[in-house]
Amino acid sequence: MNALSHPHWRLLVAALACFAAAFALASATGLARSVPELLRGIGVTATVMFGGSAVAIVVAPVAALCKLYGGSAIRWLAIGYIETFRGTSALVQLFWLFFVLPHFGITLEPLTVAIAALGLNIGAYGAEVVRGAVLAVPRGQWEAASALNMTQSQTLRRVVLPQAWVLMIPAWGNLLIELLKATSLVSLITLADLTFKAQQINQNTLQTVEVFSIVLLVYLGLSLLITLGMRQLERRASFGLARGPGT
Amino acid sequence: MVHFDHVTKRYGSLTVLDGLDLRIAPNEKVAIIGPSGSGKTTVLRALMTLDRIDDGVIWVDGEPLTHMRRGDGLVRADGKHLRRMRSKIGMVFQHFNLFPHMTALKNCMEALVRVLGLPVEEARQRAGELLAMVGLADKQDEYPARLSGGQQQRVAIARALALRPKIMLFDEVTSALDPELCAEVLGVIRELGRAHQLTMLMVTHQMGFAREFADRVCFFDSGRIAEQGPAREFFDAPRGERTQRFLRAVMDAG
């Protein structure tokens, strides 16, 4: 197959085109001097994005499995976490960790707060995604494993989770893009992310149309990269399975 | 080998096994037939400990399956006891239930490595021999999605045999298959019965196969054995009116 006709390549080309267009726009409109500032902003946005993803991807399966298979105390703890972080706004969560915790003697770096709050927020949604995917694996798989004398945790690790994983990848793609967009909130707890830098440059240059068009293109390019990554994962994870792309 | 001693199983208000008494001798091949909802699949599921029984005791190899002796009485068994008892039994399902993310060979190796703790090489060899036995040596690296139904079911049989159970349970193993694919699976079961010392229980709608292969046929109705006997005798001269009606209906249908 021609490499450029592969849909994943098209995503990569589209993402690069977004970045190139953003750079061309900056150069053509006298904003070239601001590019290093924007790049630093992108660096902060990407750091929060990766850190938050890592937190979410670890927390979500743990919360989901606690809710599904934990004893009653652990189950209620997991439900409490999931409902609290799904049911309140991400901005309030950021403020709470940043402005309220110091009143209880806990002061955290802004970057730590950003990664923790957004990671836990997306992790709470992710927990429901994981739970749904685990429950979507047919009961016959559990029964077959039980007939082979596998324990519950062996069945989960070896049989159920590998199949659930494939089912949940598309939903995770959505969540990670949500996370990317939510990173724009961190400017409100003093972090100089891409959105913050854009506002600064806008105030200095008053080139509102150009500045926010550039930022729009950069966010779009980043989210296309996330989509690309998830498609690759999906392709690899579904190898041999009779669903989704692959084989 | 297996003794159902007054076993009762209820789902809510529905009684699926009603004080069932059933004794199965070592190496005996028993076919279980009957209308749907008569409790025949539940017999296998209870024996595989997939369904909990509400009353009575199932004895396997002289030991209670889901109970343990304590003092003079019996108490519900712990996980360790269940695992030990389960290792004597293998089961093949109507819908195969192969692990779709593993090749045929990996399906057969999984429990050998994880449950028995065999070294990978030894597991690979044993799994390969079993796949060869069911005629799938050339398919060992295929994923289930790329195998026909009959091939998948033969992998499932090999997988169940890998743990060397004394008792094999077959739950309508050909019901999801085309007649043509049916024959290849029944061929494997026939061969198994001939070449191995296995106690076999099968729930089946294949009356022809039951008549020719089974030592004994049990006809289930409403959670009890309504009639049983040596296979040929049972099919040639059914005594009960309910049995006759059932057999007539099955013969008409197929």
Short mmCIF file of C-alpha atoms in Angstrom, two decimals, chain A residues 82-209:
data_model
loop_
_atom_site.label_atom_id
_atom_site.label_comp_id
_atom_site.label_asym_id
_atom_site.label_seq_id
_atom_site.Cartn_x
_atom_site.Cartn_y
_atom_site.Cartn_z
CA ILE A 82 -15.18 9.22 40.50
CA GLU A 83 -18.33 11.16 41.34
CA THR A 84 -16.47 14.07 42.95
CA PHE A 85 -14.10 14.61 40.07
CA ARG A 86 -16.73 14.06 37.39
CA GLY A 87 -19.33 16.12 39.15
CA THR A 88 -17.38 19.31 39.78
CA SER A 89 -15.70 21.64 37.32
CA ALA A 90 -12.04 21.18 36.46
CA LEU A 91 -11.44 24.86 37.14
CA VAL A 92 -12.80 24.58 40.67
CA GLN A 93 -10.64 21.50 41.21
CA LEU A 94 -7.56 23.46 40.11
CA PHE A 95 -8.47 26.38 42.40
CA TRP A 96 -9.20 24.06 45.27
CA LEU A 97 -5.85 22.28 45.08
CA PHE A 98 -4.00 25.56 44.49
CA PHE A 99 -5.74 28.02 46.80
CA VAL A 100 -7.50 25.86 49.41
CA LEU A 101 -4.91 23.21 50.23
CA PRO A 102 -2.40 25.85 51.49
CA HIS A 103 -4.95 26.69 54.20
CA PHE A 104 -4.45 23.13 55.44
CA GLY A 105 -0.69 23.52 55.32
CA ILE A 106 -0.18 21.81 51.97
CA THR A 107 1.41 24.01 49.35
CA LEU A 108 2.11 22.49 45.95
CA GLU A 109 3.93 23.79 42.90
CA PRO A 110 1.54 25.14 40.24
CA LEU A 111 2.77 22.55 37.73
CA THR A 112 2.14 19.74 40.25
CA VAL A 113 -1.35 21.06 40.93
CA ALA A 114 -2.10 21.32 37.21
CA ILE A 115 -0.96 17.77 36.48
CA ALA A 116 -2.70 16.32 39.53
CA ALA A 117 -6.01 18.14 39.11
CA LEU A 118 -6.40 17.59 35.38
CA GLY A 119 -5.09 14.02 35.61
CA LEU A 120 -7.54 13.15 38.38
CA ASN A 121 -10.36 14.89 36.51
CA ILE A 122 -9.81 12.95 33.29
CA GLY A 123 -9.00 9.82 35.31
CA ALA A 124 -12.48 9.91 36.83
CA TYR A 125 -14.08 9.85 33.38
CA GLY A 126 -11.53 7.26 32.33
CA ALA A 127 -12.51 5.02 35.23
CA GLU A 128 -16.03 4.73 33.83
CA VAL A 129 -14.59 4.02 30.38
CA VAL A 130 -12.45 1.23 31.80
CA ARG A 131 -15.35 -0.18 33.83
CA GLY A 132 -17.63 -0.20 30.79
CA ALA A 133 -15.01 -1.93 28.67
CA VAL A 134 -14.32 -4.59 31.31
CA LEU A 135 -18.03 -5.33 31.59
CA ALA A 136 -18.32 -5.50 27.79
CA VAL A 137 -16.00 -8.52 27.63
CA PRO A 138 -18.35 -11.51 27.28
CA ARG A 139 -19.10 -13.61 30.37
CA GLY A 140 -18.03 -16.69 28.45
CA GLN A 141 -14.44 -15.48 28.68
CA TRP A 142 -14.63 -15.49 32.49
CA GLU A 143 -16.25 -18.92 32.45
CA ALA A 144 -13.65 -20.38 30.11
CA ALA A 145 -10.86 -19.02 32.31
CA SER A 146 -12.56 -20.37 35.43
CA ALA A 147 -12.93 -23.81 33.79
CA LEU A 148 -9.17 -23.65 33.16
CA ASN A 149 -8.75 -23.03 36.89
CA MET A 150 -7.35 -19.52 36.46
CA THR A 151 -7.77 -17.18 39.42
CA GLN A 152 -9.81 -13.98 39.22
CA SER A 153 -6.74 -11.78 39.02
CA GLN A 154 -5.13 -14.01 36.37
CA THR A 155 -8.34 -13.85 34.37
CA LEU A 156 -8.41 -10.07 34.63
CA ARG A 157 -4.79 -9.59 33.68
CA ARG A 158 -4.42 -12.23 31.01
CA VAL A 159 -7.87 -12.53 29.47
CA VAL A 160 -10.22 -9.65 30.25
CA LEU A 161 -8.06 -6.52 30.32
CA PRO A 162 -6.27 -7.22 27.03
CA GLN A 163 -9.68 -7.44 25.35
CA ALA A 164 -11.15 -4.49 27.27
CA TRP A 165 -8.12 -2.39 26.31
CA VAL A 166 -9.03 -2.60 22.62
CA LEU A 167 -12.60 -1.57 23.37
CA MET A 168 -11.61 1.49 25.37
CA ILE A 169 -8.97 3.05 23.10
CA PRO A 170 -11.37 5.20 21.02
CA ALA A 171 -12.95 6.62 24.18
CA TRP A 172 -9.49 7.35 25.59
CA GLY A 173 -8.71 9.31 22.42
CA ASN A 174 -11.67 11.55 23.27
CA LEU A 175 -10.59 11.96 26.87
CA LEU A 176 -7.02 12.88 26.03
CA ILE A 177 -8.23 15.55 23.62
CA GLU A 178 -10.50 16.84 26.41
CA LEU A 179 -7.43 16.93 28.61
CA LEU A 180 -5.47 18.90 26.00
CA LYS A 181 -8.20 21.50 25.84
CA ALA A 182 -8.54 21.66 29.61
CA THR A 183 -4.84 22.54 29.90
CA SER A 184 -5.79 26.09 28.85
CA LEU A 185 -7.26 26.50 32.36
CA VAL A 186 -3.85 26.30 34.03
CA SER A 187 -3.04 29.93 33.14
CA LEU A 188 -5.47 30.79 35.94
CA ILE A 189 -3.10 29.23 38.48
CA THR A 190 -0.10 31.23 37.18
CA LEU A 191 1.26 28.75 34.62
CA ALA A 192 2.41 30.30 31.35
CA ASP A 193 0.91 27.81 28.93
CA LEU A 194 0.11 28.34 25.26
CA THR A 195 -3.17 30.18 25.94
CA PHE A 196 -1.51 32.42 28.53
CA LYS A 197 1.30 33.31 26.14
CA ALA A 198 -1.24 34.09 23.44
CA GLN A 199 -3.08 36.51 25.71
CA GLN A 200 0.22 38.17 26.60
CA ILE A 201 1.28 38.56 22.98
CA ASN A 202 -2.17 39.82 22.09
CA GLN A 203 -1.94 42.52 24.74
CA ASN A 204 1.48 43.60 23.51
CA THR A 205 0.81 43.54 19.77
CA LEU A 206 -2.99 43.92 19.53
CA GLN A 207 -2.87 41.49 16.56
CA THR A 208 -5.87 39.59 17.91
CA VAL A 209 -6.92 37.87 14.69
#
